[in-house]
PDB file of C-alpha atoms in Angstrom:
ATOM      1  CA  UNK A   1      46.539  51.874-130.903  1.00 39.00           C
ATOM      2  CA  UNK A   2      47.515  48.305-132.621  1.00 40.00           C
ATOM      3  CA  UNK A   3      50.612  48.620-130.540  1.00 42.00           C
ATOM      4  CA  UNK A   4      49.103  49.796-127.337  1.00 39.00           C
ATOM      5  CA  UNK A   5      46.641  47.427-127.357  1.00 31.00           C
ATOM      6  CA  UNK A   6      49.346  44.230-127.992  1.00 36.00           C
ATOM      7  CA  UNK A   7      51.356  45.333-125.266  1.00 39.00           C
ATOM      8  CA  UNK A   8      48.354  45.153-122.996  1.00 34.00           C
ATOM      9  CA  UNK A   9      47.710  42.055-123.929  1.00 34.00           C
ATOM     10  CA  UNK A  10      51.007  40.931-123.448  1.00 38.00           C
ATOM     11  CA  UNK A  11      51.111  42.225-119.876  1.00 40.00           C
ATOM     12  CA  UNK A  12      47.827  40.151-118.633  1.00 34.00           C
ATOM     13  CA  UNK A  13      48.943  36.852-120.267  1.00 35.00           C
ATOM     14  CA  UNK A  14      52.253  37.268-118.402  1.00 38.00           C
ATOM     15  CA  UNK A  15      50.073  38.838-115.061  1.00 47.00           C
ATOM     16  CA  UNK A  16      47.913  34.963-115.834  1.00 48.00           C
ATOM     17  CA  UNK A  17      44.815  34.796-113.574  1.00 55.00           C
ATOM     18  CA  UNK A  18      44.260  36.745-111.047  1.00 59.00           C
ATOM     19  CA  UNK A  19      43.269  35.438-107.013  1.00 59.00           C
ATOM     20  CA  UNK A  20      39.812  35.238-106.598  1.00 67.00           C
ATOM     21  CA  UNK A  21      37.906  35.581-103.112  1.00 59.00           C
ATOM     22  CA  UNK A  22      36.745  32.574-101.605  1.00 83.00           C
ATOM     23  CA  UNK A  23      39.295  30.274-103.187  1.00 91.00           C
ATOM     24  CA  UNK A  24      42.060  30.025-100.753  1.00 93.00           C
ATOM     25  CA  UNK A  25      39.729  28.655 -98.254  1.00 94.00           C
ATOM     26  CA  UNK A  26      38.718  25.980-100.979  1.00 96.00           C
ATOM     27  CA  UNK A  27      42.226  25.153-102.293  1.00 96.00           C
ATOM     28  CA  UNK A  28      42.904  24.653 -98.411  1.00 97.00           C
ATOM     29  CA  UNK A  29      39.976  22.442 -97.851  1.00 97.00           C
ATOM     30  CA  UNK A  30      40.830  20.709-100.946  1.00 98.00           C
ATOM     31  CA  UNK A  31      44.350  20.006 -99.670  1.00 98.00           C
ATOM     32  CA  UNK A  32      43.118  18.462 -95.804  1.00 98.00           C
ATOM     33  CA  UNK A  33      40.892  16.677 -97.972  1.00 98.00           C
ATOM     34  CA  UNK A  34      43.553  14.977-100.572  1.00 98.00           C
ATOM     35  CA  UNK A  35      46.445  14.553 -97.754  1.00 98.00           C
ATOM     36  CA  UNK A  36      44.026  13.064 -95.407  1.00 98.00           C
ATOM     37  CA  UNK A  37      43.069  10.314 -97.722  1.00 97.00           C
ATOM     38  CA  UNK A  38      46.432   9.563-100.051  1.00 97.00           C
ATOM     39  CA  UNK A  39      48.953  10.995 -97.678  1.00 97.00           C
ATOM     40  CA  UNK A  40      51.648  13.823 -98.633  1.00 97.00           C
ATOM     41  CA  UNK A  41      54.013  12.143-100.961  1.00 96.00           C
ATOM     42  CA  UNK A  42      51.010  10.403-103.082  1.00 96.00           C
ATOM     43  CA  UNK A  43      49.365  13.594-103.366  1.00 97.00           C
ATOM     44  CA  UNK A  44      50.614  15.577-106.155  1.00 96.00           C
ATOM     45  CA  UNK A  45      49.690  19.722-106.630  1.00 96.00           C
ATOM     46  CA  UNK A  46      47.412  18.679-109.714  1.00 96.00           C
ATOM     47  CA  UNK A  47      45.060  16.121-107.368  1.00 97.00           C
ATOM     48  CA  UNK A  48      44.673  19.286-105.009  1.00 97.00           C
ATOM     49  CA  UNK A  49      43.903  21.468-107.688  1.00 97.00           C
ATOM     50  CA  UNK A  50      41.458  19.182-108.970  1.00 97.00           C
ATOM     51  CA  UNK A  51      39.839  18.166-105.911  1.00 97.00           C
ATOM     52  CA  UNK A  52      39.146  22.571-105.445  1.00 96.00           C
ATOM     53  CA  UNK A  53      38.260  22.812-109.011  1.00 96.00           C
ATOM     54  CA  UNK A  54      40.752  24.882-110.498  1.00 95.00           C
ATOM     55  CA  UNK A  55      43.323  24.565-112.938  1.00 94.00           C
ATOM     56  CA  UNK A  56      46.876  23.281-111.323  1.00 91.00           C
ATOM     57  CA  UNK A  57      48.611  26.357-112.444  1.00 92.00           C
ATOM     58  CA  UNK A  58      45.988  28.702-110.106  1.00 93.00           C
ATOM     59  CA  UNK A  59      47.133  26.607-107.114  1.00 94.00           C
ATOM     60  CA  UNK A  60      50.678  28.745-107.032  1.00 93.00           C
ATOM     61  CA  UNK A  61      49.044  31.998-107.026  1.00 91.00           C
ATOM     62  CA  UNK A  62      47.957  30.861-103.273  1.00 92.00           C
ATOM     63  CA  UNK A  63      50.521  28.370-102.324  1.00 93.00           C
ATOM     64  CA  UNK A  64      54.397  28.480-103.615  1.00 92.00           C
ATOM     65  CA  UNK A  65      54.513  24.872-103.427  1.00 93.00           C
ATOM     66  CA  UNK A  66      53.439  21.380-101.729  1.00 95.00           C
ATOM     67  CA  UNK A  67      55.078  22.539 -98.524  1.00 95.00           C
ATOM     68  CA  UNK A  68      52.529  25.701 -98.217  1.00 95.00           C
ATOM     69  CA  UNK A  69      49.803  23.436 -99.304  1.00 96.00           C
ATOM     70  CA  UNK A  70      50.476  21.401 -96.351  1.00 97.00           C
ATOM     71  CA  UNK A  71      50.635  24.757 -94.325  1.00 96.00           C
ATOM     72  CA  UNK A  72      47.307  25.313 -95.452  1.00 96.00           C
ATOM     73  CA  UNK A  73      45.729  22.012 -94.759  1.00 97.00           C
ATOM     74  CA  UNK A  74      46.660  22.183 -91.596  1.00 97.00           C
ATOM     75  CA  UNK A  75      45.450  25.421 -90.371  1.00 96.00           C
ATOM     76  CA  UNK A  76      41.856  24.899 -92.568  1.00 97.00           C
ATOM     77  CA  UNK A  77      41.678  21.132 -90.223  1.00 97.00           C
ATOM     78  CA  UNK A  78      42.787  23.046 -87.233  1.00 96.00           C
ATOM     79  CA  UNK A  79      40.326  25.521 -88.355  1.00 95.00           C
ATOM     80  CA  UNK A  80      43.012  28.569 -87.675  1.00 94.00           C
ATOM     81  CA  UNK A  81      42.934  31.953 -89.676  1.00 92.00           C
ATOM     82  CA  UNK A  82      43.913  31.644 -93.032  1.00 90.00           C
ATOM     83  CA  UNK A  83      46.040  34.186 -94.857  1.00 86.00           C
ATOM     84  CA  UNK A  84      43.616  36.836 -96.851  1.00 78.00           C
ATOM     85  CA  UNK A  85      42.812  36.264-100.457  1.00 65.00           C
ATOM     86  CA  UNK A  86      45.327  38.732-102.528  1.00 66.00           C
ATOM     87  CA  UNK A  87      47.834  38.621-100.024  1.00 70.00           C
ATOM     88  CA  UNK A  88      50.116  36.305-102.323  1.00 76.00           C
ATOM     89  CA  UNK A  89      51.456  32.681-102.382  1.00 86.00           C
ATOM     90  CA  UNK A  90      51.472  31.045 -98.804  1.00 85.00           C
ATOM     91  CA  UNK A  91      54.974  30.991 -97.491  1.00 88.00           C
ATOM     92  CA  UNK A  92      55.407  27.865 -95.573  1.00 88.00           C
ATOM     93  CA  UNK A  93      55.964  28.227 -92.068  1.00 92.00           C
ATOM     94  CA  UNK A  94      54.862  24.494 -90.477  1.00 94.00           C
ATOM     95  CA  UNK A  95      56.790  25.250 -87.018  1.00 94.00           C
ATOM     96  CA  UNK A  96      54.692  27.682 -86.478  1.00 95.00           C
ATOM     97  CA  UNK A  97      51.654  26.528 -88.029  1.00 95.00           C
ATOM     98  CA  UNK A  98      52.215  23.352 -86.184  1.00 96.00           C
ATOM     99  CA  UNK A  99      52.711  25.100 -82.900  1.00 95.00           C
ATOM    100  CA  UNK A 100      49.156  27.146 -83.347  1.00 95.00           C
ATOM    101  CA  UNK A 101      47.209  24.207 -84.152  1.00 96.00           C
ATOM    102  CA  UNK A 102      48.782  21.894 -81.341  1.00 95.00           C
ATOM    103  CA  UNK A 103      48.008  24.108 -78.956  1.00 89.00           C
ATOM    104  CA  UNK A 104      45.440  24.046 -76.119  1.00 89.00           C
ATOM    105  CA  UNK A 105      43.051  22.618 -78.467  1.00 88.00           C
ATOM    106  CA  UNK A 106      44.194  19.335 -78.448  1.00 92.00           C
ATOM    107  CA  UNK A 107      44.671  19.664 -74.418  1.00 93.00           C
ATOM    108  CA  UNK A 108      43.084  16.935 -71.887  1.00 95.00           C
ATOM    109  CA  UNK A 109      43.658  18.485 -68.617  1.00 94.00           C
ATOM    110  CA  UNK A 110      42.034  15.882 -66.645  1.00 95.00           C
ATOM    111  CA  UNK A 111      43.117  13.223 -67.775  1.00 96.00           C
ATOM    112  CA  UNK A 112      46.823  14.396 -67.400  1.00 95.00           C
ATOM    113  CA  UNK A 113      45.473  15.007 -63.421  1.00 95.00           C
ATOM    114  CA  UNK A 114      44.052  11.994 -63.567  1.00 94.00           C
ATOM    115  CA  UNK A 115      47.721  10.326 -64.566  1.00 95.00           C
ATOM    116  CA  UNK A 116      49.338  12.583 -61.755  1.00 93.00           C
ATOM    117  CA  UNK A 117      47.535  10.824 -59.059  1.00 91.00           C
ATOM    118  CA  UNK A 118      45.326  14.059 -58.907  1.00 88.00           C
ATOM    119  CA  UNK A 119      41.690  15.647 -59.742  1.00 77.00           C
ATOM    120  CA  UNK A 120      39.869  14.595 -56.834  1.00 79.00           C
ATOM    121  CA  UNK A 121      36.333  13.213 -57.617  1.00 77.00           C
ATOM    122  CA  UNK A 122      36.299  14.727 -61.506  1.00 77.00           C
ATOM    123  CA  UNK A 123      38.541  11.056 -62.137  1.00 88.00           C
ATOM    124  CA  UNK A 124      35.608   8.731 -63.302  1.00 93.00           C
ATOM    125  CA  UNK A 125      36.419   6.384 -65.970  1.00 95.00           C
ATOM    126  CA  UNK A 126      32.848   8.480 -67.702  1.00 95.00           C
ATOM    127  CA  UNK A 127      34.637  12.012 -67.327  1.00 95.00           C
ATOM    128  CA  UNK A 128      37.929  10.988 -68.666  1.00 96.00           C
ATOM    129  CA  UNK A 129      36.403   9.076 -71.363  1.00 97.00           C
ATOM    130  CA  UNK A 130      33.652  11.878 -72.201  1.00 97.00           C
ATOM    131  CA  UNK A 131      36.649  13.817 -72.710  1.00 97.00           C
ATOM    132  CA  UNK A 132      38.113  11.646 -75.038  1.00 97.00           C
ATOM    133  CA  UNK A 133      35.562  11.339 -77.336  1.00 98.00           C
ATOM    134  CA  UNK A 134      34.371  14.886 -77.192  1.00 98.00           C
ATOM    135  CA  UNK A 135      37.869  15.953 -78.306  1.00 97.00           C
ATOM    136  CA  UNK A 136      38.513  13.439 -80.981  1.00 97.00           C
ATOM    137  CA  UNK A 137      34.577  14.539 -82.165  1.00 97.00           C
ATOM    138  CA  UNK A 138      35.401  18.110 -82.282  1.00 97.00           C
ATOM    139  CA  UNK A 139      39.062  18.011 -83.728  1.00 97.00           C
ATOM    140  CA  UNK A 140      38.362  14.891 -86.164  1.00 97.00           C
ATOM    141  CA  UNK A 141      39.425  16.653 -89.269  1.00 97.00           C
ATOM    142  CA  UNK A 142      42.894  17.917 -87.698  1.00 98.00           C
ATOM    143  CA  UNK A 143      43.312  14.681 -86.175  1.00 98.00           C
ATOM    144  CA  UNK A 144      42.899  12.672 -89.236  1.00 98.00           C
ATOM    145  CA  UNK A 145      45.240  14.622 -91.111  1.00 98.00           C
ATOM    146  CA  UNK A 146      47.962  14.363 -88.721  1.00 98.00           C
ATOM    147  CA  UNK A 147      47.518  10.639 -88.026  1.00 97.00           C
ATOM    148  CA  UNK A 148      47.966  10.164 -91.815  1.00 97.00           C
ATOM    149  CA  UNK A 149      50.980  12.253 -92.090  1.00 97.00           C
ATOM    150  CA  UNK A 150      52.787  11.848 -89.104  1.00 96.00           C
ATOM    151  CA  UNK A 151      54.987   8.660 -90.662  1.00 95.00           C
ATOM    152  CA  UNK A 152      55.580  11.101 -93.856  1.00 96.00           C
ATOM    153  CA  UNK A 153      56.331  14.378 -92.634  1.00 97.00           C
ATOM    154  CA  UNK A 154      59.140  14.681 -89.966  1.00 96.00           C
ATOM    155  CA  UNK A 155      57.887  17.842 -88.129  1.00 96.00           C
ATOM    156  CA  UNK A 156      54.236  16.080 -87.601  1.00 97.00           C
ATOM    157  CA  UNK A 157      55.938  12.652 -86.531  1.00 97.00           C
ATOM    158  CA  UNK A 158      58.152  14.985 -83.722  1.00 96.00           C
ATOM    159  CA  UNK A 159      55.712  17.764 -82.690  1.00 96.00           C
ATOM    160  CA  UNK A 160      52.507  15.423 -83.013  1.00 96.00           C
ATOM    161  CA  UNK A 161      52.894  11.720 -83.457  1.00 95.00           C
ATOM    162  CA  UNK A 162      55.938  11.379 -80.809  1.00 94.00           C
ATOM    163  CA  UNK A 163      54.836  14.307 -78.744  1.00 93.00           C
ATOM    164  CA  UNK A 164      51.502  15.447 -77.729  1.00 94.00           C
ATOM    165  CA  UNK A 165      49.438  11.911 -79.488  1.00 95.00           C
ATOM    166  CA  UNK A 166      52.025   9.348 -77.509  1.00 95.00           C
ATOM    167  CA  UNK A 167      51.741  11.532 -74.479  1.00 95.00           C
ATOM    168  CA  UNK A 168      47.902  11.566 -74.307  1.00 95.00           C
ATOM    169  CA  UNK A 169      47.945   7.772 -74.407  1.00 96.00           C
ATOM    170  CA  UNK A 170      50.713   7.448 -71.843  1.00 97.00           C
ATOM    171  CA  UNK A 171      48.672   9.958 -69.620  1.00 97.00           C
ATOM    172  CA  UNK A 172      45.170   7.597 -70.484  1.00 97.00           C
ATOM    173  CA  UNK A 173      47.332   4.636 -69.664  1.00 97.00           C
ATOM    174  CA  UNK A 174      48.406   6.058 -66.791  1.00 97.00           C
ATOM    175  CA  UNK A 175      44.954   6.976 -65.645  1.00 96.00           C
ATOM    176  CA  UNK A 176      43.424   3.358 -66.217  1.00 96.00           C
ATOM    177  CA  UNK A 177      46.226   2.166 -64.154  1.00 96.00           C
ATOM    178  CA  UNK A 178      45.688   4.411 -60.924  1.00 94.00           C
ATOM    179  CA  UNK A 179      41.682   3.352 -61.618  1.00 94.00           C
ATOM    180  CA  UNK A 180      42.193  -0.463 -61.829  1.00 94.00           C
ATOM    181  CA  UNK A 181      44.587   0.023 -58.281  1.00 93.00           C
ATOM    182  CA  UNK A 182      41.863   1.549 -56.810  1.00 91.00           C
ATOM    183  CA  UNK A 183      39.348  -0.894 -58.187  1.00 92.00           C
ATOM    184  CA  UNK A 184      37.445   1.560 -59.645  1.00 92.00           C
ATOM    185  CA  UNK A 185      38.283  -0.374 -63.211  1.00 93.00           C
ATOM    186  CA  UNK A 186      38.784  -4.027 -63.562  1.00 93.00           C
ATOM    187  CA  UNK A 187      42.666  -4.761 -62.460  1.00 94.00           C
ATOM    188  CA  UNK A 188      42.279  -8.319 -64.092  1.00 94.00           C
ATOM    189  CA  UNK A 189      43.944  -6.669 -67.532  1.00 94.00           C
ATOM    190  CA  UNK A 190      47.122  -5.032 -68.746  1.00 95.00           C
ATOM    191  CA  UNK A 191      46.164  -1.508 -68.208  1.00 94.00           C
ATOM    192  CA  UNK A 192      47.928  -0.666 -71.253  1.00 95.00           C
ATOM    193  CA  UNK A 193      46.267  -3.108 -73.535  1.00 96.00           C
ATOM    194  CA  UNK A 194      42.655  -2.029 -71.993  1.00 95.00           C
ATOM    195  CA  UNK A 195      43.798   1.814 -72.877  1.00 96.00           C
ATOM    196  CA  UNK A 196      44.637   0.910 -76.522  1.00 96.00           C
ATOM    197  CA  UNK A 197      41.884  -0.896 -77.047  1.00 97.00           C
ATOM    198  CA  UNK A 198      39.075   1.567 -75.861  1.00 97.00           C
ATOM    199  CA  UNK A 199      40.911   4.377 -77.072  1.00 97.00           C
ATOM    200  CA  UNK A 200      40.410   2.988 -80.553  1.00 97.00           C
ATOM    201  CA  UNK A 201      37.160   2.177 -80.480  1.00 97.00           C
ATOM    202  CA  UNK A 202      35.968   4.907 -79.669  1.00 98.00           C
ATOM    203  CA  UNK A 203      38.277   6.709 -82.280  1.00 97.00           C
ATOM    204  CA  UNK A 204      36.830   4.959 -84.834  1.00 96.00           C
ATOM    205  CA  UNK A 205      33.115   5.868 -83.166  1.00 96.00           C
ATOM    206  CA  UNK A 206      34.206   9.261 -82.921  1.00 97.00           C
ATOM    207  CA  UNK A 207      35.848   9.840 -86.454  1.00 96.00           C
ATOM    208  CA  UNK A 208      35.660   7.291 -88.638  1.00 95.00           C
ATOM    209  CA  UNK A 209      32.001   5.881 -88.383  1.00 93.00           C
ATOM    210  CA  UNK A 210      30.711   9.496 -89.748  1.00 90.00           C
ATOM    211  CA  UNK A 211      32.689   8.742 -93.276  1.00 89.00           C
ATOM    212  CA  UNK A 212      32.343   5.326 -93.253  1.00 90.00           C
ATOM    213  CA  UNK A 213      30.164   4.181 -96.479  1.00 90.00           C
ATOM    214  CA  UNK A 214      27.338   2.425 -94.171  1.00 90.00           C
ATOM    215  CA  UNK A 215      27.679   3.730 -90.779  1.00 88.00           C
ATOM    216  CA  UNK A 216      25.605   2.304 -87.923  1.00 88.00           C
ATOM    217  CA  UNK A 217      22.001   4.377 -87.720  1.00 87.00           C
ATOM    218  CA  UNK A 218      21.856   6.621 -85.223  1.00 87.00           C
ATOM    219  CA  UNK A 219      22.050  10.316 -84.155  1.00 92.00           C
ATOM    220  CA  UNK A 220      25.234  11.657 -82.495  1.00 94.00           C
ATOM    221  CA  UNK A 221      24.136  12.039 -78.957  1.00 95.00           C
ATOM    222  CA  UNK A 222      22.880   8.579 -79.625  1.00 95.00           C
ATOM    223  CA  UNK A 223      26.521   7.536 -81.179  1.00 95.00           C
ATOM    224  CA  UNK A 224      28.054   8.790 -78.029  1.00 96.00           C
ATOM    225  CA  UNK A 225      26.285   7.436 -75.278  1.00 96.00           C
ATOM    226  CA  UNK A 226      26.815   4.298 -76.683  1.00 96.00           C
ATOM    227  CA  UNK A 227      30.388   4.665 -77.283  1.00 97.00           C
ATOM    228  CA  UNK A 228      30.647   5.960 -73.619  1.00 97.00           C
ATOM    229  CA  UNK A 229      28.786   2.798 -72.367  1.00 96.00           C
ATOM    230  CA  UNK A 230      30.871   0.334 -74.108  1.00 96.00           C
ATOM    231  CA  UNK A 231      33.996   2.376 -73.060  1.00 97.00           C
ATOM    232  CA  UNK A 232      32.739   1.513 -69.153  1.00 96.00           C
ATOM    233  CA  UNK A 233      31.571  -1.897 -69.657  1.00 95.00           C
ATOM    234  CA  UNK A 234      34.971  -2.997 -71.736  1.00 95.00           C
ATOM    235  CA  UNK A 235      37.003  -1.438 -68.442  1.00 95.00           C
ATOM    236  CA  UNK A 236      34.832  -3.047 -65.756  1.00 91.00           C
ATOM    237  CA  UNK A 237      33.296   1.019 -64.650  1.00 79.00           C
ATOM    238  CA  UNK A 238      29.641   0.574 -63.104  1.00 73.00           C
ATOM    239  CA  UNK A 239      27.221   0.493 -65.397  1.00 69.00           C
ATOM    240  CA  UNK A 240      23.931   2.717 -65.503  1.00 68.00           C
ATOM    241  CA  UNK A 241      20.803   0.782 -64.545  1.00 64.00           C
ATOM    242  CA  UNK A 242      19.086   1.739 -68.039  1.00 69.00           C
ATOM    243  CA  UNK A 243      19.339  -0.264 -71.263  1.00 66.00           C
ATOM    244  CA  UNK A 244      19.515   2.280 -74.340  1.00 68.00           C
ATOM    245  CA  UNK A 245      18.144  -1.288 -76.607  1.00 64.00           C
ATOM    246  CA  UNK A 246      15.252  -1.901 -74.299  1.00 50.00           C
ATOM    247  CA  UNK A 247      13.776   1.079 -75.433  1.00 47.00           C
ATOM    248  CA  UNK A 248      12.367   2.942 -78.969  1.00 48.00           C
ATOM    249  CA  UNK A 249      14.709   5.731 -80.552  1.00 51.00           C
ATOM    250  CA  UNK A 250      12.769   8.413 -78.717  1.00 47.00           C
ATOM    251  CA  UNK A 251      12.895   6.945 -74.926  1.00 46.00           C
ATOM    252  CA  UNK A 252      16.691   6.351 -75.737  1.00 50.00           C
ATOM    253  CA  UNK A 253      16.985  10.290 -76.977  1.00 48.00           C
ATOM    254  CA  UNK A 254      15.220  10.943 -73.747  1.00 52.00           C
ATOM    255  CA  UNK A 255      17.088   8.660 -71.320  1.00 51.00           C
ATOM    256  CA  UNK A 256      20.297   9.922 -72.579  1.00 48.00           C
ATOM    257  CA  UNK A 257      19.674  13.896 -72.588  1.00 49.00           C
ATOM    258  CA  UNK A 258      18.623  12.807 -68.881  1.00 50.00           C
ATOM    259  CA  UNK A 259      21.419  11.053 -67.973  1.00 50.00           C
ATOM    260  CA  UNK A 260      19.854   8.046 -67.514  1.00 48.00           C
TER     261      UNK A 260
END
């Protein structure tokens, strides 16, 4: 029995701990949440582990190293299916993870018509900058991540950084060009430098403001209609008759749900 019992124990300290449901999901939150603010070379396995709440040695029984951490991070910012809990260690596959996450998502289809020369009356300087913001609101966490890693990891610099980000602002460039040679936008600027310069405001409106440590008060549809207002005014679009300060919180709830 003595010996039985020794041997047992000898197999479950060599077995360690076992995966536990639920915890993937947090060790991959954990890991979008450490790379996003320290990067991927500052961020060592034991900071993820610690920012999920486990011990750094449970980490490997979900990810076989850094590499599938950063797999992970990914997909839980992208919000894509994670691997099942028991399944073992995360292979890394970023190629693939990278192609899955990059993928219509992060697509602004009228803007690149709007760059073309084409989409008829859907190109308003307030369409193609609703869809800005709307995109950079609803992919913030992805975004964020990829911004911060794209100098540090050569697959996000080529598929994301150099690819789809630079061609989004090319195509927004673009688009604010064709608008200021219609007149539609002011032409007195370098459409390029008005592009930049809207495009990260309202990134930081969009994205940042929501983490900052003493953001502006104000709901989101508020947030937004203001971002969208000072997007038009800052590239010389008409402005709605309506001032959003003139009146209380409420009326400016109101005016805004109503277009106004």
């Amino acid at each position: 029995m003595n010996r039985s019992f020794s041997k047992s124990a000898r197999d479950a300290t060599r077995r360690g701990p076992r995966a536990a449901p639920g915890r993937l999901a947090a060790i991959a939150d954990a890991a979008a949440r450490v790379f996003t603010r320290q990067g991927f070379r500052l961020s060592p396995v034991a900071d993820v582990a610690r920012e999920a709440g486990v011990a750094a040695g449970t980490v490997y029984l979900y990810a076989t190293d850094k590499a599938a951490l950063l797999d992970l991070a990914i997909r839980a910012a992208a919000g894509l299916r994670l691997p099942q809990d028991g399944d073992g260690p995360v292979q890394p596959d970023l190629a693939a993870t990278l192609a899955e996450a990059l993928g219509p998502r992060l697509a602004l289809p009228r803007i690149e018509a709007a760059a073309a020369g084409d989409g008829g009356e859907a190109v308003t300087p307030r369409a193609l900058l609703a869809d800005l913001y709307d995109l950079m609101t609803r992919e913030a966490r992805l975004i964020l991540l990829l911004d911060r890693l794209g100098a540090e990891v050569p697959e996000i610099r080529d598929a994301y950084t150099a690819g789809l980000r630079d061609r989004a602002l090319a195509d927004f460039t673009a688009a604010v060009a064709r608008l200021a040679g219609t007149g539609v936008v002011r032409p007195d600027l370098d459409p390029s430098m008005m592009a930049r310069a809207v495009l990260e405001m309202m990134a930081w409106m969009a994205m940042r403001r929501p983490g900052d440590a003493a953001p502006p008060a104000g709901d989101e549809t508020l947030a937004r209609e203001t971002t969208l207002r000072l997007a038009e005014a800052a590239l010389g679009a008409p402005q709605p008759a309506t001032s959003l300060a003139a009146a209380g919180p409420a009326a400016r709830i109101q005016n805004v749900r109503a277009g106004r």
